[in-house]
CSV table of C-alpha atoms in Angstrom, one decimal:
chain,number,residue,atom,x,y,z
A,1,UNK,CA,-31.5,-8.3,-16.9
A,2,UNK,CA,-29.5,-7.9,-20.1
A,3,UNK,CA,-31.3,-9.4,-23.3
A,4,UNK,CA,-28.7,-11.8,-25.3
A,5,UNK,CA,-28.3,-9.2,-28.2
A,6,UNK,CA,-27.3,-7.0,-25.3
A,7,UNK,CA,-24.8,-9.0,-23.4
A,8,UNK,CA,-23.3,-10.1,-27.2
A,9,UNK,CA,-22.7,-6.2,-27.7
A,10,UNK,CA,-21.5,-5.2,-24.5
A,11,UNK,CA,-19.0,-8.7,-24.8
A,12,UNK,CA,-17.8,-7.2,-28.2
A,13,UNK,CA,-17.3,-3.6,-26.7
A,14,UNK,CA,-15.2,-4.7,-24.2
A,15,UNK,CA,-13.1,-6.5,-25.8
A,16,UNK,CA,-12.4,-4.0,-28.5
A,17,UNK,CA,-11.9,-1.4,-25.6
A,18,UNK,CA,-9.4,-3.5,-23.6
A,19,UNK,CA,-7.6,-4.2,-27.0
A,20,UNK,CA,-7.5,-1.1,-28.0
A,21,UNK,CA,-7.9,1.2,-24.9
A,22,UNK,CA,-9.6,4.0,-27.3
A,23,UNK,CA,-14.0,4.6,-27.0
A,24,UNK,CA,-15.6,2.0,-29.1
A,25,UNK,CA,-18.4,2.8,-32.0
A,26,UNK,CA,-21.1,0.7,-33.1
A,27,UNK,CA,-19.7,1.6,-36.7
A,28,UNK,CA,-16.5,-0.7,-35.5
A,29,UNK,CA,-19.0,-3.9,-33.9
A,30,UNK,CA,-21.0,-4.0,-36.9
A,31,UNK,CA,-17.7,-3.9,-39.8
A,32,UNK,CA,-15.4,-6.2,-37.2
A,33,UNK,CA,-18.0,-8.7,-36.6
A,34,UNK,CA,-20.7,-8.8,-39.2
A,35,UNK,CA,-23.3,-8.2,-37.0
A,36,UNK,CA,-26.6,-9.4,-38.7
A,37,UNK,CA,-28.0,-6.5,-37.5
A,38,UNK,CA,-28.1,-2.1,-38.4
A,39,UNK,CA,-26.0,0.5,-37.2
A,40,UNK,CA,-29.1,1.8,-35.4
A,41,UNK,CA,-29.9,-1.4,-33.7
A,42,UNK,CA,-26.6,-1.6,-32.5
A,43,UNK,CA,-26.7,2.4,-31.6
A,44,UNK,CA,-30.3,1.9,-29.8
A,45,UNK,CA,-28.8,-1.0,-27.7
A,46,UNK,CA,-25.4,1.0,-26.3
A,47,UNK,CA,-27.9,4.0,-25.3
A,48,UNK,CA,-30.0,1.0,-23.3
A,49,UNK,CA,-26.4,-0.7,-22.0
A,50,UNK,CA,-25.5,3.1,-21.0
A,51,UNK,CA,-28.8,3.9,-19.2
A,52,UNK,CA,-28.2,0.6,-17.2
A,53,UNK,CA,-24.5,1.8,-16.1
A,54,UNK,CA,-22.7,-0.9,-18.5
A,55,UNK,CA,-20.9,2.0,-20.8
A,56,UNK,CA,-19.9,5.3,-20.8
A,57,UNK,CA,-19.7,7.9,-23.4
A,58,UNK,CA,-16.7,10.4,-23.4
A,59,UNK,CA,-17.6,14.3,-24.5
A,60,UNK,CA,-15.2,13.6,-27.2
A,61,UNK,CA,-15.7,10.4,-28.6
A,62,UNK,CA,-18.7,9.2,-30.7
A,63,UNK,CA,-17.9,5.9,-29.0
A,64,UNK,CA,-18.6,4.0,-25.4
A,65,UNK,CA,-16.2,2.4,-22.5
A,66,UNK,CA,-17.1,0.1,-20.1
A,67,UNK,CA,-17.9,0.5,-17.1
A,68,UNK,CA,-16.7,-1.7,-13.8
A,69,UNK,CA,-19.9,-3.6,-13.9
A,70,UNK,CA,-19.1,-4.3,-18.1
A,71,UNK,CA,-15.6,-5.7,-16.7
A,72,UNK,CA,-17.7,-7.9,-13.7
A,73,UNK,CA,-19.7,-9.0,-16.8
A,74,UNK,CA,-17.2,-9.3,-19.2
A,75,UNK,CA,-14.9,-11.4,-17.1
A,76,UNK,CA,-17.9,-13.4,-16.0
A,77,UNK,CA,-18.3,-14.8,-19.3
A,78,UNK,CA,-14.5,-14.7,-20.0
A,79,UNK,CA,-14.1,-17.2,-17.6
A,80,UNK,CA,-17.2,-19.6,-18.2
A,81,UNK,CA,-15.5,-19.5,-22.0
A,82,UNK,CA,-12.0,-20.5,-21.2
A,83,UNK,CA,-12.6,-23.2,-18.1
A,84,UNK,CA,-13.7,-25.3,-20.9
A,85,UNK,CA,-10.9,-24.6,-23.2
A,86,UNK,CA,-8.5,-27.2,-23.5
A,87,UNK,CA,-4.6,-26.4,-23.0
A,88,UNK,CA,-2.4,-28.3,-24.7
A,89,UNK,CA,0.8,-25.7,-25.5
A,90,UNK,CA,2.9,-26.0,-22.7
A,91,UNK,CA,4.0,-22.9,-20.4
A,92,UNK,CA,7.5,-22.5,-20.3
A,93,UNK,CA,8.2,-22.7,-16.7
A,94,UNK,CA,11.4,-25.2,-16.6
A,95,UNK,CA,14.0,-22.1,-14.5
A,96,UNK,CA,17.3,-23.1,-13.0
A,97,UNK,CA,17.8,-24.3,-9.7
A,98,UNK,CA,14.7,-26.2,-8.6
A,99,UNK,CA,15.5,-27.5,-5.4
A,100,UNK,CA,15.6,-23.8,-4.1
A,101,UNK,CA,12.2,-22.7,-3.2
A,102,UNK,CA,13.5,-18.7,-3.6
A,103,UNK,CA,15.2,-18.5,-6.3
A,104,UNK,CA,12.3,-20.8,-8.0
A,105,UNK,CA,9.8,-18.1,-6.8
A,106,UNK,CA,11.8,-15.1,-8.5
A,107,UNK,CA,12.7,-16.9,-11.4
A,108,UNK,CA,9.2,-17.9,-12.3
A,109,UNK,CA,7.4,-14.7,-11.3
A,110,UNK,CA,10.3,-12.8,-14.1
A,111,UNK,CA,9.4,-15.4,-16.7
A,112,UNK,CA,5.6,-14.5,-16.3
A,113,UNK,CA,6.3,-11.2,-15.9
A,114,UNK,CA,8.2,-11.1,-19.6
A,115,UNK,CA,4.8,-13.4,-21.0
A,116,UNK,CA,2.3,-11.0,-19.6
A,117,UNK,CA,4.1,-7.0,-18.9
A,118,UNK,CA,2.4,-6.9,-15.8
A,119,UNK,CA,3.7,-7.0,-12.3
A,120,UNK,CA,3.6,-11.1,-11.0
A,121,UNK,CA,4.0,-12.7,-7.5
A,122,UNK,CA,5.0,-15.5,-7.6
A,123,UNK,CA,5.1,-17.6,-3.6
A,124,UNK,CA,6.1,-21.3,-2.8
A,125,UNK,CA,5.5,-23.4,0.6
A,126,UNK,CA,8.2,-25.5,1.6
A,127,UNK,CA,8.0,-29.0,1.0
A,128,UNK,CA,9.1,-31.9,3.7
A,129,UNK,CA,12.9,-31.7,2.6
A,130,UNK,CA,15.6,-34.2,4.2
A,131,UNK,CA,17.9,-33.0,7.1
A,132,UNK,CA,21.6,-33.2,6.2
A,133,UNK,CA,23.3,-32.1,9.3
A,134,UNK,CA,22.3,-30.2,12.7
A,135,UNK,CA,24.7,-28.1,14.7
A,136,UNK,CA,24.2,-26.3,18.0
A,137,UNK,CA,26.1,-23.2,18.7
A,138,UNK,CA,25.8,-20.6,22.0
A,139,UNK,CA,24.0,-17.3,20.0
A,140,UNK,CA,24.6,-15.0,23.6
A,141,UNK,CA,23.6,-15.6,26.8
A,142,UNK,CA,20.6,-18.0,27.3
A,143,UNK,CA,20.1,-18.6,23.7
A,144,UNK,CA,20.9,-21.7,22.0
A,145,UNK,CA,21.2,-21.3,18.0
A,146,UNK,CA,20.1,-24.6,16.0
A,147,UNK,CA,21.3,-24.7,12.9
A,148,UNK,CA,19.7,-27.3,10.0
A,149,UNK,CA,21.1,-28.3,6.8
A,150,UNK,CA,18.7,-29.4,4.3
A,151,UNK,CA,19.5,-32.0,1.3
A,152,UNK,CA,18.5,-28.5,-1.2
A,153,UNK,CA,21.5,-26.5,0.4
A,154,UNK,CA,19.0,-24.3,2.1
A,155,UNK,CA,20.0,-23.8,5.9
A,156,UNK,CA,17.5,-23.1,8.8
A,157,UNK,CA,18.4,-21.2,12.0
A,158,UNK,CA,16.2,-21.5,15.0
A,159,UNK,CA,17.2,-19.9,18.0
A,160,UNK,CA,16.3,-21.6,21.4
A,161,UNK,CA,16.1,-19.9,25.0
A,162,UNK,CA,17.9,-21.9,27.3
A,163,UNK,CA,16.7,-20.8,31.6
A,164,UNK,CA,20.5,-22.1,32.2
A,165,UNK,CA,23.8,-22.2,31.1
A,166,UNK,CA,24.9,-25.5,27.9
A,167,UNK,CA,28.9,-25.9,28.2
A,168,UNK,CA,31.0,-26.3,25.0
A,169,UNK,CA,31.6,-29.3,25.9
A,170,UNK,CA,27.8,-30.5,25.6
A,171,UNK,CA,27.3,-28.7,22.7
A,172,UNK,CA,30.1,-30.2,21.0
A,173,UNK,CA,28.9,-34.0,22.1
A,174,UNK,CA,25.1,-32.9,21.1
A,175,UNK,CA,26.8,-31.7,17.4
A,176,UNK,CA,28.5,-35.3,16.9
A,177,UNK,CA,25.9,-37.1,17.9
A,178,UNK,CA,23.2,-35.6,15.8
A,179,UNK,CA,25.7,-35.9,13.1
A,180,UNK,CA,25.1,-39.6,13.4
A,181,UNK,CA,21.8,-40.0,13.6
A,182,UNK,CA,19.9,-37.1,11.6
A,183,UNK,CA,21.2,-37.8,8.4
A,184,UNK,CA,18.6,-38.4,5.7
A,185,UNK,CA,15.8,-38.2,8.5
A,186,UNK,CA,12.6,-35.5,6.7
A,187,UNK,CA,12.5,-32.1,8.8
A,188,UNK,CA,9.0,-32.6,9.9
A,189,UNK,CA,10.0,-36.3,11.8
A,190,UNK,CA,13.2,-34.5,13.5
A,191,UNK,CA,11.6,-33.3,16.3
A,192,UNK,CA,10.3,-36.7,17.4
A,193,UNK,CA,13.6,-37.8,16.6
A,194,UNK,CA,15.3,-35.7,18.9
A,195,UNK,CA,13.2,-36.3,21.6
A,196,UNK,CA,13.3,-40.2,21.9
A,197,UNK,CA,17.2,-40.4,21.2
A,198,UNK,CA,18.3,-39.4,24.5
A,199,UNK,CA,16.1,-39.8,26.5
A,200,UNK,CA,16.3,-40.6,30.4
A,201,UNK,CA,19.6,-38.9,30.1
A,202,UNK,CA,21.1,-35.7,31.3
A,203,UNK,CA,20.8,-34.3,28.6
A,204,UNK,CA,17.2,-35.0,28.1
A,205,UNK,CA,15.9,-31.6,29.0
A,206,UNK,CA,18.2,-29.7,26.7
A,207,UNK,CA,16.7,-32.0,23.7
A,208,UNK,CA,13.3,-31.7,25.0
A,209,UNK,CA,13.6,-27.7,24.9
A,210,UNK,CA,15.4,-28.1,21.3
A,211,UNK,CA,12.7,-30.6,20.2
A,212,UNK,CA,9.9,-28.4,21.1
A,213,UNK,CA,11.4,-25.4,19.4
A,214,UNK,CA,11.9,-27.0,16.5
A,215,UNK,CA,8.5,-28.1,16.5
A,216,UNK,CA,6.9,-24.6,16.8
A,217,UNK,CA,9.1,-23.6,13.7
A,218,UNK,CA,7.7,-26.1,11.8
A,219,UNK,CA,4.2,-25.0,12.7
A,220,UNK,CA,4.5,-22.0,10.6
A,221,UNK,CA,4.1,-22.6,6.6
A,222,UNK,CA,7.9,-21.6,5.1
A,223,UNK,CA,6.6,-19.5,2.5
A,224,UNK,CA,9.1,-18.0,-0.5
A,225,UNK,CA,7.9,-15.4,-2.5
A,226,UNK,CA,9.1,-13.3,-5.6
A,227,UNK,CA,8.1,-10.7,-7.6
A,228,UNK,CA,9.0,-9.3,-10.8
A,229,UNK,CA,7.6,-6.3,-13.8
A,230,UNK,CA,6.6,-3.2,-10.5
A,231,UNK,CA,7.7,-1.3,-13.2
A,232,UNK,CA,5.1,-2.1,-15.2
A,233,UNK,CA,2.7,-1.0,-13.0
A,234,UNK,CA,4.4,2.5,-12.7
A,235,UNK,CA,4.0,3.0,-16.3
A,236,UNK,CA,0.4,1.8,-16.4
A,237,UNK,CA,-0.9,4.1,-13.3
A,238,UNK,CA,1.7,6.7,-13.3
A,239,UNK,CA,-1.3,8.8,-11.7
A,240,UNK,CA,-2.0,6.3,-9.4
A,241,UNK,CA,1.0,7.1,-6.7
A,242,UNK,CA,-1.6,6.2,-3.4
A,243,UNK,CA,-1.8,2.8,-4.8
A,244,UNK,CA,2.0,2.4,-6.1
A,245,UNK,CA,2.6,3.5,-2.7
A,246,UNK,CA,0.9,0.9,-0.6
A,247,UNK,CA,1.6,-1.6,-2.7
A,248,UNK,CA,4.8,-1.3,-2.7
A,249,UNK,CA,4.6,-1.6,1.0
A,250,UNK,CA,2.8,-4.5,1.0
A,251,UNK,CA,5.1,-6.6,-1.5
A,252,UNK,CA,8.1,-5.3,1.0
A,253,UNK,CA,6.5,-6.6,3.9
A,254,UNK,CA,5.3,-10.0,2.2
A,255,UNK,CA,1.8,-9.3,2.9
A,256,UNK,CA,0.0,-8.8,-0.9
A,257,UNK,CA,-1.7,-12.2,-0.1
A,258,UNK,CA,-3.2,-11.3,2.9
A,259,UNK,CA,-5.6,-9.1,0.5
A,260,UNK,CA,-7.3,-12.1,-1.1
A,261,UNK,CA,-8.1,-15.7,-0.3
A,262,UNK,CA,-5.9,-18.3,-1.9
A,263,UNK,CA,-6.2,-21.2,-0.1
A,264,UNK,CA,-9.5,-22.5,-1.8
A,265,UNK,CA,-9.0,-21.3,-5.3
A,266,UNK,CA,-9.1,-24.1,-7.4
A,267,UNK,CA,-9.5,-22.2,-10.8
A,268,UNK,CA,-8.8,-18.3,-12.0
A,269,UNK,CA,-9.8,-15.5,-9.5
A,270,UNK,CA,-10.2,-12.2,-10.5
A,271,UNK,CA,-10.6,-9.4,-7.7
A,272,UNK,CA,-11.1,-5.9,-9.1
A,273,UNK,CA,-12.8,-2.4,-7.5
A,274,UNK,CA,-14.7,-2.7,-4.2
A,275,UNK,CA,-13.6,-6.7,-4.1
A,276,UNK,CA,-10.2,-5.1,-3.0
A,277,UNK,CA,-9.0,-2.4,-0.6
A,278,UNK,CA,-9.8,1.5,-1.1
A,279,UNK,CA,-6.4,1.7,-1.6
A,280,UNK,CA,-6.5,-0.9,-4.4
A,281,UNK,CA,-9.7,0.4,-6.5
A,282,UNK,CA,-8.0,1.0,-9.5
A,283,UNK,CA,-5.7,-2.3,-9.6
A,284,UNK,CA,-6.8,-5.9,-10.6
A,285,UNK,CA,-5.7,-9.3,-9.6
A,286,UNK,CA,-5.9,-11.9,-11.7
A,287,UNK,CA,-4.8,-15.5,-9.2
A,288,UNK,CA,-4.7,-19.0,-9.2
A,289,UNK,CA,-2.9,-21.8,-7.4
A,290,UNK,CA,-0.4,-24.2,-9.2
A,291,UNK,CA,2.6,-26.6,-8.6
A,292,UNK,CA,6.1,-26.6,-9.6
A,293,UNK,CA,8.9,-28.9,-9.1
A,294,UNK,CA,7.4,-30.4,-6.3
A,295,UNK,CA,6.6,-27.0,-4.5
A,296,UNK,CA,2.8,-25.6,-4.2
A,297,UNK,CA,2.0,-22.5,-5.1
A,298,UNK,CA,0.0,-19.0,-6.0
A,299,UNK,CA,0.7,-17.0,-8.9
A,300,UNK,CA,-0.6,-13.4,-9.3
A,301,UNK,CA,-0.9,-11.0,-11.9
A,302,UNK,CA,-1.3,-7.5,-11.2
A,303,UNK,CA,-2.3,-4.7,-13.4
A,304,UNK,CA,-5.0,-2.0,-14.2
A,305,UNK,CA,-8.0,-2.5,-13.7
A,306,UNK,CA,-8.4,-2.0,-17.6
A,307,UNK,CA,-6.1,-4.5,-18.9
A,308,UNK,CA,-5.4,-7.1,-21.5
A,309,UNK,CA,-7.9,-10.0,-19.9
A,310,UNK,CA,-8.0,-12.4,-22.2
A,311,UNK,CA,-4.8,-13.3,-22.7
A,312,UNK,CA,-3.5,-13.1,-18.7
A,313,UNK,CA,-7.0,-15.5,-17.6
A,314,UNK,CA,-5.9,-18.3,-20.7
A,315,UNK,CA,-2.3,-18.1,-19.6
A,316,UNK,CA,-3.0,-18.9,-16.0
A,317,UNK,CA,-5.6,-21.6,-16.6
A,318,UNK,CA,-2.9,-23.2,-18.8
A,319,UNK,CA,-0.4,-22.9,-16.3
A,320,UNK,CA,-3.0,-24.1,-13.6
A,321,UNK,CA,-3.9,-27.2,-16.1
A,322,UNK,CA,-0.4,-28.1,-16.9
A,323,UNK,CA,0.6,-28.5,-13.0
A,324,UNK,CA,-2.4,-30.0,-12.4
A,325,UNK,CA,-1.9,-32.9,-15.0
A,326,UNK,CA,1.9,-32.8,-14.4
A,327,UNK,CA,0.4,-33.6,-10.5
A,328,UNK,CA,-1.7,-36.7,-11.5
């Protein structure tokens, strides 16, 4: 249990370290911050902090470093300071093309990127968008292709196994008709839609099939992700090429947030050492969820486990209090 002269000093060291990146002395606490205190208290307390595993003292350097359990701490109290800091400079977010869930995802994630230098994810579920148009075309041999055309431009392809043969004929009468009635009608109400508008007619079972397809698409969360600043990262743990390695693997395959929980993060998460995988240890990600033009999301910030943060944790719970007022 850290005394509160302690946990002041270790606070201080930390943030001089992560600042600075270089040991840190007690001659540097006591001139920075006018510690009411001596040289020697200060000394006497980072010999206690370093017994308990908070610092560590280079063989070359009259200073300390922190430790992974002086980040935990640090961080700790980080956060507990800034959730009840109020935001009131806005982020610039505002990118081009809004009603495009992907290029929204990129866009913001290189924005961040620029604000911060680190690498940023940013991803975006789809939202209920209107159907514009539906078309059915024969993909090969008992496959049906369904193609949707959304109101944002965006077009979905679902292909449809058929267990017998749809003439061009039908298709083309199944393409007008939709035409007709679709138009304007939200994606998630088009199944229904297809299944009571012909109903108790031949072509019932075709819809029904089509329908059902549809409706399994629809199950799965569209997700859009983008990421910007892997270079970054390079330059930060050039040493690091195990981890560079599998992350980069994991941002290819669109699985980074299957590391971490993100559905019930209402605030700032930070994940760092053994709260990520052994190929991760010497990464940290800094997370929370947001909204942005109508789209929900998760923004993550990813850098070394010694970084810069201050600045990244006030950044994203300005960004997280911005959407959330922009939301009410």
């Amino acid at each position: 249990m850290l005394t509160k002269r302690q946990e002041l000093i270790l606070f201080l060291i930390v943030d001089e370290f992560l600042a600075a990146m270089v040991p840190v002395s007690s001659k540097q606490i006591i001139q920075k911050y006018r510690l009411d205190i001596s040289s020697a208290t200060v000394r006497n307390e980072m010999v206690k902090l370093e017994a308990s595993g908070f610092l560590t003292k280079p063989h070359t350097s009259a200073g300390r470093m922190p430790s992974r359990e002086a980040l935990k701490f640090y961080i700790g109290k980080l956060s507990e300071k800034l959730d009840h800091e109020s935001y009131t400079e806005p982020v610039p977010l505002n990118v081009n093309n809004h009603h495009n869930p992907e290029d929204l995802s990129r866009g913001t994630a290189a924005k961040i990127s620029a604000l911060t230098n680190h690498l940023t994810g940013v991803s975006f579920t789809g939202k209920d968008e209107t159907v514009k148009g539906v078309y059915f075309t024969p993909l090969n041999e008992g496959i049906l292709l369904v193609i949707i055309v959304l109101e944002s431009g965006d077009i979905k392809e679902i292909p449809v196994r058929m267990d017998y043969s749809v003439s061009l004929e039908t298709l083309k009468i199944l393409t007008n008709y939709f035409n007709q009635t679709v138009v304007d009608t939200p994606l998630q109400e088009l199944s229904d839609l297809l299944r009571t508008s012909l109903k108790d007619t031949a072509l019932e079972y075709t819809i029904n099939s089509v329908a059902d397809s549809i409706r399994a698409d629809l199950d799965q969360p569209r997700k859009f992700s983008g990421y910007s600043g892997f270079n970054h990262l390079i330059q930060q743990i050039s040493e690091n090429t195990d981890t560079l390695r599998a992350l980069y693997d994991d941002l290819e395959a669109d699985q980074l947030d299957k590391i971490i929980d993100i559905t019930e993060n209402d605030g700032v998460d930070i994940y760092l050492g053994d709260e990520l995988p052994e190929d991760y240890h010497s990464i940290s990600i800094i997370t929370t969820n947001f909204k942005l033009a109508g789209f929900d999301g998760n923004l993550m910030i990813i850098g070394p486990e010694m970084m810069g943060y201050k600045k990244v944790i006030r950044l994203l719970h300005a960004i997280n209090n911005q959407s959330t007022k922009g939301s009410e």
